[in-house]
Coordinates of C-alpha atoms in Angstrom, one line a residue:
Chain A
M9 CA 0.2 0.2 0.1
I10 CA 1.5 3.4 -0.4
I11 CA 0.3 4.6 3.2
D12 CA 2.8 1.5 4.9
I13 CA 5.3 2.8 1.8
F14 CA 4.8 6.0 2.3
L15 CA 5.0 6.0 7.1
S16 CA 8.5 3.4 6.6
S17 CA 9.9 4.8 4.1
Y18 CA 9.4 9.3 5.2
P19 CA 12.5 9.6 7.3
L20 CA 14.7 8.8 3.7
F21 CA 12.3 11.0 1.2
L22 CA 13.0 13.9 3.3
K23 CA 16.6 13.3 3.1
A24 CA 16.3 13.2 -0.3
T25 CA 13.9 16.3 -0.1
W26 CA 16.5 19.1 1.2
L27 CA 18.6 17.2 -1.2
T28 CA 17.0 18.1 -4.2
V29 CA 15.6 21.4 -2.8
Q30 CA 19.4 22.4 -2.2
L31 CA 20.6 21.5 -5.9
T32 CA 17.6 22.5 -7.3
A33 CA 18.4 26.3 -5.2
V34 CA 21.7 25.7 -6.0
A35 CA 21.5 25.5 -9.7
L36 CA 18.0 28.1 -10.2
M37 CA 20.7 31.0 -7.9
L38 CA 23.2 29.9 -10.5
G39 CA 21.4 30.0 -13.9
C40 CA 19.8 33.7 -12.7
V41 CA 23.3 34.6 -13.0
V42 CA 23.9 32.8 -15.9
G43 CA 20.4 34.1 -17.6
L44 CA 21.1 37.5 -16.9
V45 CA 24.6 37.7 -17.8
I46 CA 23.7 36.1 -21.1
A47 CA 20.8 38.0 -21.9
F48 CA 23.0 41.5 -21.4
F49 CA 25.0 39.8 -23.9
R50 CA 22.5 39.1 -26.6
I51 CA 20.4 42.0 -26.0
S52 CA 24.4 43.9 -26.2
D53 CA 25.9 46.4 -29.2
S54 CA 28.8 44.3 -29.2
K55 CA 28.8 42.2 -32.3
A56 CA 31.4 40.1 -30.2
L57 CA 29.4 39.4 -27.3
N58 CA 26.0 38.7 -29.7
Y59 CA 28.0 36.1 -30.5
I60 CA 29.0 34.2 -27.1
A61 CA 25.6 34.6 -26.1
H62 CA 24.0 33.3 -29.4
T63 CA 26.5 30.3 -29.6
Y64 CA 25.4 29.5 -25.9
I65 CA 21.6 29.5 -26.3
T66 CA 21.2 27.0 -29.5
V67 CA 24.2 25.0 -28.2
I68 CA 23.2 24.6 -24.5
R69 CA 19.2 25.2 -25.9
G70 CA 19.7 22.3 -28.6
T71 CA 21.3 19.3 -26.3
P72 CA 19.2 17.3 -23.6
L73 CA 21.0 18.0 -19.5
I74 CA 21.0 14.2 -19.7
V75 CA 23.7 14.0 -22.5
Q76 CA 25.3 17.9 -20.6
I77 CA 25.4 16.0 -16.9
C78 CA 26.9 12.7 -18.2
I79 CA 29.3 14.9 -19.9
L80 CA 30.5 17.3 -17.1
Y81 CA 30.4 14.0 -14.7
F82 CA 31.8 11.9 -17.1
G83 CA 33.3 12.9 -19.7
L84 CA 35.2 15.8 -18.4
A85 CA 36.8 13.9 -15.5
N86 CA 40.3 14.0 -16.3
M87 CA 40.1 17.9 -16.4
V88 CA 37.6 18.9 -14.0
T89 CA 36.9 16.5 -11.0
L90 CA 33.5 17.1 -9.2
S91 CA 30.9 15.6 -7.5
Q92 CA 27.9 14.7 -7.7
F93 CA 26.4 17.8 -6.0
W94 CA 28.5 20.2 -8.4
A95 CA 28.5 18.4 -11.1
G96 CA 24.9 17.8 -11.5
A97 CA 24.1 21.5 -10.1
I98 CA 26.7 22.9 -12.9
A99 CA 24.4 21.3 -15.9
L100 CA 20.8 22.3 -14.1
A101 CA 22.4 25.8 -13.5
V102 CA 24.0 25.8 -17.1
H103 CA 21.3 24.1 -19.0
N104 CA 18.1 26.9 -17.1
G105 CA 19.9 29.6 -17.6
A106 CA 20.0 29.3 -21.1
Y107 CA 16.2 29.4 -20.8
I108 CA 16.0 32.0 -18.2
A109 CA 18.7 34.6 -20.6
E110 CA 15.3 34.4 -23.3
I111 CA 12.7 34.6 -20.4
F112 CA 15.4 37.6 -19.4
R113 CA 15.3 39.0 -23.0
G114 CA 12.5 39.0 -23.6
S115 CA 11.2 40.8 -20.4
I116 CA 14.0 43.4 -20.3
Q117 CA 13.2 43.9 -24.7
S118 CA 9.8 43.8 -23.5
I119 CA 9.6 47.4 -21.8
D120 CA 8.5 50.4 -24.1
R121 CA 12.6 52.4 -25.6
G122 CA 11.0 55.7 -24.3
Q123 CA 11.4 54.3 -20.8
M124 CA 15.4 53.9 -22.1
E125 CA 16.2 57.2 -23.6
A126 CA 13.4 59.0 -21.2
S127 CA 16.0 58.3 -18.7
R128 CA 19.2 58.9 -19.8
S129 CA 17.9 61.9 -21.1
L130 CA 17.6 62.9 -17.5
G131 CA 21.0 62.3 -16.7
M132 CA 21.5 58.9 -15.9
S133 CA 24.1 56.8 -16.9
Y134 CA 22.9 53.2 -19.5
P135 CA 23.6 51.1 -15.8
L136 CA 21.9 53.5 -13.9
A137 CA 18.9 53.2 -16.4
M138 CA 19.4 50.0 -16.7
R139 CA 19.1 49.2 -12.9
R140 CA 16.4 51.5 -11.7
I141 CA 14.7 52.5 -14.1
I142 CA 14.6 48.9 -16.5
L143 CA 15.2 46.0 -14.7
P144 CA 12.5 46.2 -11.5
Q145 CA 9.4 46.1 -14.9
A146 CA 11.1 43.5 -16.5
F147 CA 11.5 41.5 -13.4
R148 CA 7.7 41.6 -12.8
R149 CA 7.6 40.4 -16.0
A150 CA 9.9 37.8 -15.7
I151 CA 7.5 36.6 -12.6
P152 CA 5.5 34.1 -14.5
S153 CA 7.7 32.2 -17.6
L154 CA 10.7 33.0 -14.4
G155 CA 8.3 31.1 -12.2
N156 CA 7.8 28.1 -14.6
Q157 CA 10.9 27.5 -15.7
F158 CA 11.7 26.7 -12.0
I159 CA 9.4 24.0 -12.5
I160 CA 10.6 22.3 -14.3
G161 CA 14.5 23.1 -13.5
L162 CA 12.9 21.2 -10.2
K163 CA 11.6 18.5 -12.1
D164 CA 14.4 18.2 -14.6
S165 CA 17.0 17.7 -11.1
S166 CA 15.9 14.0 -11.3
L167 CA 18.2 13.3 -14.5
V168 CA 20.9 13.3 -11.8
A169 CA 19.8 9.8 -10.5
Y170 CA 21.4 9.0 -13.7
V171 CA 24.6 9.8 -12.2
G172 CA 24.6 8.1 -9.0
M173 CA 23.4 10.5 -6.5
Q174 CA 20.1 9.8 -3.8
D175 CA 18.4 13.1 -4.1
L176 CA 14.8 12.1 -4.2
W177 CA 14.0 10.2 -7.8
G178 CA 17.7 8.1 -7.2
T179 CA 16.1 7.6 -4.0
G180 CA 12.9 5.7 -4.7
L181 CA 14.4 4.0 -7.4
G182 CA 16.7 2.4 -4.5
E183 CA 13.9 2.1 -2.5
A184 CA 12.0 0.0 -5.6
A185 CA 15.0 -2.4 -6.5
S186 CA 14.7 -3.4 -2.5
N187 CA 10.8 -3.2 -1.7
Y188 CA 10.2 -4.6 -5.2
K189 CA 7.1 -2.0 -5.0
Q190 CA 7.1 -0.3 -7.9
L191 CA 4.0 1.3 -8.5
E192 CA 4.0 2.3 -4.8
T193 CA 7.8 4.0 -4.4
Y194 CA 6.7 5.8 -7.5
M195 CA 4.2 7.5 -6.9
V196 CA 5.3 8.1 -3.5
V197 CA 8.1 9.3 -4.9
G198 CA 5.3 11.3 -7.1
L199 CA 3.9 13.3 -4.3
Y200 CA 7.0 14.4 -3.3
Y201 CA 7.9 16.5 -5.9
L202 CA 4.2 17.5 -6.5
V203 CA 4.3 18.9 -2.6
L204 CA 7.0 20.5 -3.0
I205 CA 6.2 22.7 -6.4
M206 CA 3.1 22.9 -5.1
I207 CA 4.7 25.4 -2.6
F208 CA 6.7 27.0 -5.1
S209 CA 3.6 27.9 -7.1
Y210 CA 2.5 29.3 -3.7
F211 CA 4.8 31.9 -2.9
V212 CA 5.5 32.4 -6.4
N213 CA 1.4 33.7 -6.6
K214 CA 2.3 35.9 -4.0
L215 CA 5.3 37.6 -5.4
E216 CA 3.9 38.0 -8.6
A217 CA -0.1 40.0 -6.5
R218 CA 2.8 41.7 -4.4
L219 CA 4.4 43.8 -7.2
A220 CA 1.5 44.0 -9.1
K221 CA 0.1 46.1 -6.3
G222 CA 0.2 49.4 -7.3
E223 CA 0.6 49.0 -11.1
A224 CA -1.8 49.4 -14.1
P225 CA -2.5 46.4 -15.9
N226 CA -4.3 48.0 -18.5
K227 CA -2.1 50.9 -19.1
Q228 CA 0.9 48.7 -19.1
A229 CA -0.9 46.2 -22.2
K230 CA -1.5 49.3 -23.9
D231 CA 2.6 49.9 -23.1
N232 CA 3.4 46.3 -25.0
T233 CA 1.6 46.6 -28.4
S234 CA 4.4 49.4 -29.3
V235 CA 7.1 47.6 -29.1
A236 CA 8.6 45.4 -31.4
A237 CA 10.3 43.2 -29.6
Chain B
M11 CA 30.2 52.4 -25.5
K12 CA 33.0 52.8 -22.4
K13 CA 30.1 52.3 -19.3
R14 CA 28.8 49.7 -21.2
A15 CA 32.0 47.4 -21.1
K16 CA 32.8 48.6 -18.0
W17 CA 28.0 47.4 -16.4
S18 CA 29.8 44.1 -18.1
G19 CA 32.7 44.2 -15.7
I20 CA 30.5 44.6 -12.3
L21 CA 28.4 42.4 -14.1
L22 CA 30.7 39.5 -14.2
S23 CA 32.8 40.3 -11.0
T24 CA 29.1 39.7 -9.7
V25 CA 29.2 36.6 -10.9
L26 CA 32.5 35.3 -9.8
M27 CA 32.3 35.8 -6.5
G28 CA 28.4 35.1 -5.8
S29 CA 30.2 31.3 -7.0
L30 CA 32.4 31.8 -5.3
L31 CA 30.4 32.2 -2.2
L32 CA 28.0 29.3 -3.3
S33 CA 30.8 27.2 -3.8
A34 CA 31.8 27.9 0.2
C35 CA 28.5 27.7 1.9
G36 CA 27.7 24.2 -0.2
S37 CA 30.7 22.6 -0.5
Q38 CA 30.2 20.9 2.9
E39 CA 26.9 19.2 2.1
S40 CA 27.9 18.2 -0.8
A41 CA 27.7 14.7 -1.4
P42 CA 30.5 11.9 -1.8
A43 CA 32.2 12.1 -4.5
A44 CA 35.3 11.3 -5.6
G45 CA 38.0 8.7 -4.4
G46 CA 41.5 8.1 -3.0
Q47 CA 41.8 12.2 -0.5
A48 CA 42.3 11.3 2.5
S49 CA 39.8 12.1 4.7
G50 CA 37.8 11.2 8.5
D51 CA 38.1 8.6 10.8
G52 CA 41.6 9.3 12.1
G53 CA 43.4 11.1 8.4
K54 CA 42.5 7.5 7.2
K55 CA 42.4 6.4 3.4
D56 CA 39.4 6.7 1.7
F57 CA 38.7 3.5 -0.1
T58 CA 35.8 4.2 -2.4
Y59 CA 33.9 1.1 -4.1
A60 CA 31.1 1.9 -6.5
M61 CA 27.6 -0.9 -6.9
S62 CA 24.7 -0.3 -8.3
G63 CA 21.8 -0.3 -5.3
V64 CA 19.8 -2.1 -7.5
Y65 CA 20.8 -5.3 -7.1
K66 CA 19.6 -7.4 -3.9
P67 CA 20.7 -8.5 -2.1
F68 CA 24.1 -7.7 -3.5
S69 CA 23.8 -4.0 -3.1
F70 CA 20.3 -2.3 -1.9
K71 CA 19.3 0.4 0.2
E72 CA 18.0 -0.7 3.6
N73 CA 16.5 2.1 5.5
G74 CA 18.4 4.5 3.8
Q75 CA 21.8 2.4 4.3
L76 CA 23.3 0.4 1.5
T77 CA 24.2 -2.6 2.4
G78 CA 24.4 -5.7 1.1
F79 CA 26.6 -8.7 0.2
D80 CA 29.5 -6.2 -2.0
V81 CA 28.8 -3.6 0.5
E82 CA 30.3 -6.0 3.3
I83 CA 32.7 -7.2 1.4
G84 CA 34.7 -3.9 0.5
Q85 CA 34.6 -2.9 4.4
A86 CA 35.6 -6.1 4.9
L87 CA 39.0 -5.1 2.2
A88 CA 39.3 -1.7 3.4
E89 CA 39.4 -2.4 6.9
K90 CA 42.4 -5.0 6.7
M91 CA 44.3 -2.1 3.9
G92 CA 43.9 0.2 7.1
M93 CA 41.6 2.1 4.5
N94 CA 38.6 3.4 5.4
A95 CA 35.6 1.7 3.6
V96 CA 33.4 4.3 1.2
P97 CA 30.7 2.1 -0.8
I98 CA 28.7 5.0 -3.2
T99 CA 26.9 3.8 -6.1
N100 CA 27.1 4.4 -9.7
P101 CA 24.1 3.0 -12.5
F102 CA 25.3 0.0 -13.3
E103 CA 26.3 0.5 -17.2
T104 CA 27.8 3.6 -16.4
I105 CA 30.3 1.5 -13.3
I106 CA 33.3 1.5 -15.7
P107 CA 32.4 4.7 -17.4
G108 CA 32.8 6.6 -14.0
L109 CA 35.7 4.0 -12.8
D110 CA 37.9 5.1 -15.2
A111 CA 36.7 9.1 -15.1
K112 CA 37.8 8.3 -11.2
K113 CA 35.4 8.7 -9.7
Y114 CA 36.3 5.6 -7.6
D115 CA 39.0 3.7 -6.4
A116 CA 37.5 0.0 -7.7
V117 CA 34.5 -1.6 -8.0
I118 CA 32.9 -3.7 -5.9
G119 CA 29.5 -4.3 -8.0
S120 CA 29.3 -8.6 -8.3
L121 CA 31.4 -7.2 -12.2
T122 CA 31.4 -10.9 -14.0
V123 CA 34.5 -11.1 -15.3
T124 CA 34.4 -10.8 -19.1
P125 CA 37.2 -11.1 -21.9
E126 CA 35.5 -8.3 -23.1
R127 CA 36.3 -6.1 -19.8
Q128 CA 39.3 -7.3 -19.2
K129 CA 40.1 -4.3 -22.1
A130 CA 38.6 -1.8 -20.5
V131 CA 39.2 -2.4 -16.7
L132 CA 41.7 -4.7 -15.1
F133 CA 40.9 -7.7 -11.8
T134 CA 41.2 -9.7 -8.8
N135 CA 40.9 -12.8 -8.4
P136 CA 36.9 -13.7 -8.3
Y137 CA 35.1 -12.9 -5.2
Y138 CA 32.1 -15.1 -5.3
R139 CA 31.3 -17.9 -8.2
S140 CA 27.0 -17.4 -9.7
G141 CA 25.6 -18.7 -12.3
S142 CA 23.0 -17.2 -14.8
Q143 CA 20.0 -17.8 -15.1
I144 CA 16.9 -18.1 -16.8
F145 CA 13.7 -17.0 -15.1
V146 CA 10.0 -16.8 -16.5
Q147 CA 6.9 -16.3 -14.5
E148 CA 5.2 -19.3 -13.0
G149 CA 2.5 -20.6 -15.1
N150 CA 5.0 -20.1 -18.1
T151 CA 5.2 -24.0 -19.7
T152 CA 6.3 -22.8 -23.7
I153 CA 10.3 -21.8 -21.9
K154 CA 11.8 -25.1 -20.6
S155 CA 14.7 -23.9 -21.8
K156 CA 17.9 -21.9 -23.4
E157 CA 16.3 -23.3 -26.6
D158 CA 13.2 -22.5 -26.2
L159 CA 14.0 -18.6 -25.6
K160 CA 14.8 -18.3 -29.7
G161 CA 12.3 -15.7 -30.5
K162 CA 11.1 -14.8 -27.0
K163 CA 10.6 -11.3 -25.0
I164 CA 13.3 -11.1 -22.8
G165 CA 14.8 -8.7 -20.2
V166 CA 18.2 -8.0 -18.7
V167 CA 20.3 -5.3 -16.9
K168 CA 21.8 -2.2 -19.5
A169 CA 25.7 -3.7 -20.0
S170 CA 25.8 -6.7 -18.0
N171 CA 27.6 -10.4 -19.2
Y172 CA 23.3 -10.8 -19.0
L173 CA 22.9 -8.7 -22.0
D174 CA 25.2 -11.3 -24.1
W175 CA 22.9 -14.3 -23.0
A176 CA 19.7 -12.5 -24.6
K177 CA 21.9 -11.7 -27.6
K178 CA 23.3 -15.1 -29.0
L179 CA 20.2 -16.3 -27.8
T180 CA 17.2 -14.0 -28.6
D181 CA 16.6 -11.3 -31.8
E182 CA 18.3 -8.7 -30.9
D183 CA 15.0 -6.6 -31.4
K184 CA 13.3 -8.5 -28.6
I185 CA 15.8 -7.5 -26.0
T186 CA 15.1 -5.0 -23.6
Q187 CA 17.2 -2.9 -21.0
Y188 CA 16.9 -2.5 -17.8
D189 CA 18.6 0.1 -15.3
S190 CA 18.3 -3.2 -12.7
D191 CA 17.9 -6.8 -12.1
I192 CA 14.8 -6.7 -9.6
T193 CA 13.4 -4.2 -12.7
A194 CA 12.6 -6.5 -14.9
L195 CA 12.4 -9.5 -12.9
L196 CA 8.6 -7.2 -11.7
D197 CA 7.9 -6.7 -15.3
L198 CA 7.7 -10.4 -15.7
P199 CA 4.1 -10.7 -14.9
T200 CA 3.5 -8.1 -16.9
G201 CA 3.7 -9.8 -19.5
R202 CA 5.7 -7.6 -21.8
L203 CA 8.9 -9.9 -20.7
D204 CA 9.2 -13.6 -22.0
A205 CA 12.1 -14.1 -19.8
V206 CA 14.6 -12.7 -17.5
I207 CA 18.5 -13.2 -17.4
T208 CA 20.6 -12.7 -14.3
D209 CA 21.9 -13.7 -11.4
Q210 CA 21.1 -16.8 -9.9
V211 CA 20.8 -15.6 -6.7
V212 CA 19.8 -12.6 -7.3
G213 CA 16.1 -14.7 -8.5
L214 CA 16.2 -16.8 -6.1
R215 CA 16.1 -13.7 -3.3
F216 CA 13.7 -12.2 -5.5
I217 CA 11.5 -16.2 -5.2
K218 CA 12.1 -15.3 -1.9
E219 CA 11.1 -12.2 -0.7
G220 CA 8.0 -12.6 -3.0
G221 CA 8.4 -10.2 -5.2
G222 CA 6.5 -11.9 -7.8
K223 CA 5.5 -14.8 -9.3
V224 CA 8.7 -15.9 -11.5
I225 CA 10.1 -19.0 -11.4
D226 CA 13.9 -20.6 -12.5
V227 CA 14.5 -22.4 -15.4
G228 CA 16.5 -25.0 -16.2
E229 CA 20.2 -24.9 -16.0
P230 CA 22.4 -22.1 -15.4
L231 CA 23.3 -21.2 -18.4
S232 CA 26.6 -20.3 -17.0
F233 CA 28.4 -19.6 -14.1
D234 CA 30.5 -17.0 -14.0
E235 CA 33.4 -15.5 -11.6
Q236 CA 33.0 -12.3 -9.9
A237 CA 35.4 -10.1 -10.2
I238 CA 36.6 -6.6 -8.5
A239 CA 38.0 -4.1 -10.6
V240 CA 40.2 -1.2 -11.0
R241 CA 41.9 1.2 -13.5
L242 CA 44.0 -0.5 -15.6
G243 CA 47.8 0.5 -14.7
D244 CA 47.2 0.7 -10.5
Q245 CA 48.5 -3.3 -11.0
E246 CA 49.5 -2.1 -7.4
A247 CA 45.7 -2.2 -6.4
V248 CA 45.1 -5.1 -7.6
E249 CA 47.8 -6.5 -5.7
R250 CA 47.0 -5.1 -2.3
I251 CA 43.4 -6.3 -2.9
N252 CA 44.7 -9.4 -3.8
K253 CA 45.9 -10.1 -0.5
A254 CA 43.1 -7.9 2.0
L255 CA 40.9 -10.8 -0.2
D256 CA 42.8 -14.2 1.1
E257 CA 42.9 -12.3 4.2
I258 CA 39.7 -12.6 4.5
V259 CA 39.5 -15.7 3.2
K260 CA 41.8 -17.7 5.3
D261 CA 41.0 -15.7 9.1
G262 CA 37.1 -16.1 8.5
T263 CA 35.3 -12.9 7.8
Y264 CA 34.9 -13.8 4.1
E265 CA 33.1 -17.5 5.2
K266 CA 31.2 -15.0 8.1
I267 CA 29.6 -12.4 5.2
S268 CA 28.9 -15.1 3.2
Q269 CA 26.4 -17.6 4.7
K270 CA 24.8 -14.4 6.9
W271 CA 23.3 -13.2 3.2
F272 CA 23.4 -17.4 1.2
G273 CA 23.9 -19.9 4.0
R274 CA 26.2 -21.0 1.8
N275 CA 30.1 -19.9 0.5
I276 CA 29.1 -17.9 -2.1
L277 CA 33.4 -18.5 -3.5
Q278 CA 33.2 -22.0 -3.5
K279 CA 32.2 -23.4 -7.0
Q280 CA 29.6 -25.6 -7.5

């Protein structure tokens, strides 16, 4: 029974859940940093930076995460020796970074160009205008897609079981192989992921609601139409 | 343009600082990894050895603890070598690549000695002997020996020597490869498979513990020697492990572990 499996294995799965949470949190934080940098490269005037960002996104988005994890953990072992945790975290960060970069780029470019021009004409420098005027608005627009990407990232983290990590999925596989009960064990694992993601979604919704305060949605929608992304 | 360069400079340094910070706070909690380093436990060197962890009763998890015959043999060997035993799990099909990639010092994961594998790793003396066995669903009357397997759907674990057997006995497109022998056995009653080839002991344990309605069929296909693998060129490790293996066989430790798990000595030829 599912209940039995749940009750007998919860200390184990809670530990695994914690590992999954740590791994995903570290990976997505790094992924946001990578994403922001790549997004700036993409919208910059420099041809070289454009090219780097473009190549990065093409290559990373065009290859499966599992291949990237295995290259990092097994393939590059003669150059860098990474622990399972860091191989998994970096691969996830690099992978998610490519998607997050496009989310950031999209939301930055969705801000009316006139806002930058206005800020500059007030004497703000480009970085200052970016930081104070453009990014806060862009960030708000990025939240729904970002939340979506984080949920995908959390679920994708299950692939690190492939290099032998005892995250939620890895633990589930091991348990099923020793209690001979696949259906129940896998369903218990699914339940843990579901609960994690429901908790996360709750906070994203909260954040979105908080940031939306004082915002006039209709006007914003009108502004958007004038931007050719 | 100048300003923009400065901006990206600031960003880049934030990135670097951020990742440094993260790696600093994260490293303490990272999972067990690469082998060969001295650590913990009175400065003893770690002896890291890999297994699949999904191969009951040789290696499996019990309340989150890795246990089984392979684990205990590794512990006994490490003790004799004056090292600190660190068993770790890796998916079976990546277990030799992982050894190559220096993720651990040895494989104590029920690796069958085959000429093919001898090109990739160095083997110690065998640490147990067992047979490759065919298993089918209870009530199956059409498969009575290996000859009956022609054209039948066979399940085996990826990259195992049982896969080679399956290739010999049926058509290549009738073979299903699994991550774990246990998963393959669990797929027998679903009808997706006609037979599973795996280690005798693994299957018999599965039957005994009521994993599913499964029976063994015919004589074992072969008697295999299972040995510990180390990286090519690491002759010194082979000798060190062989010496420790001899010692645990002589002083009765081996016998004790084998009796505990199987009720007999599985190093002796049957």
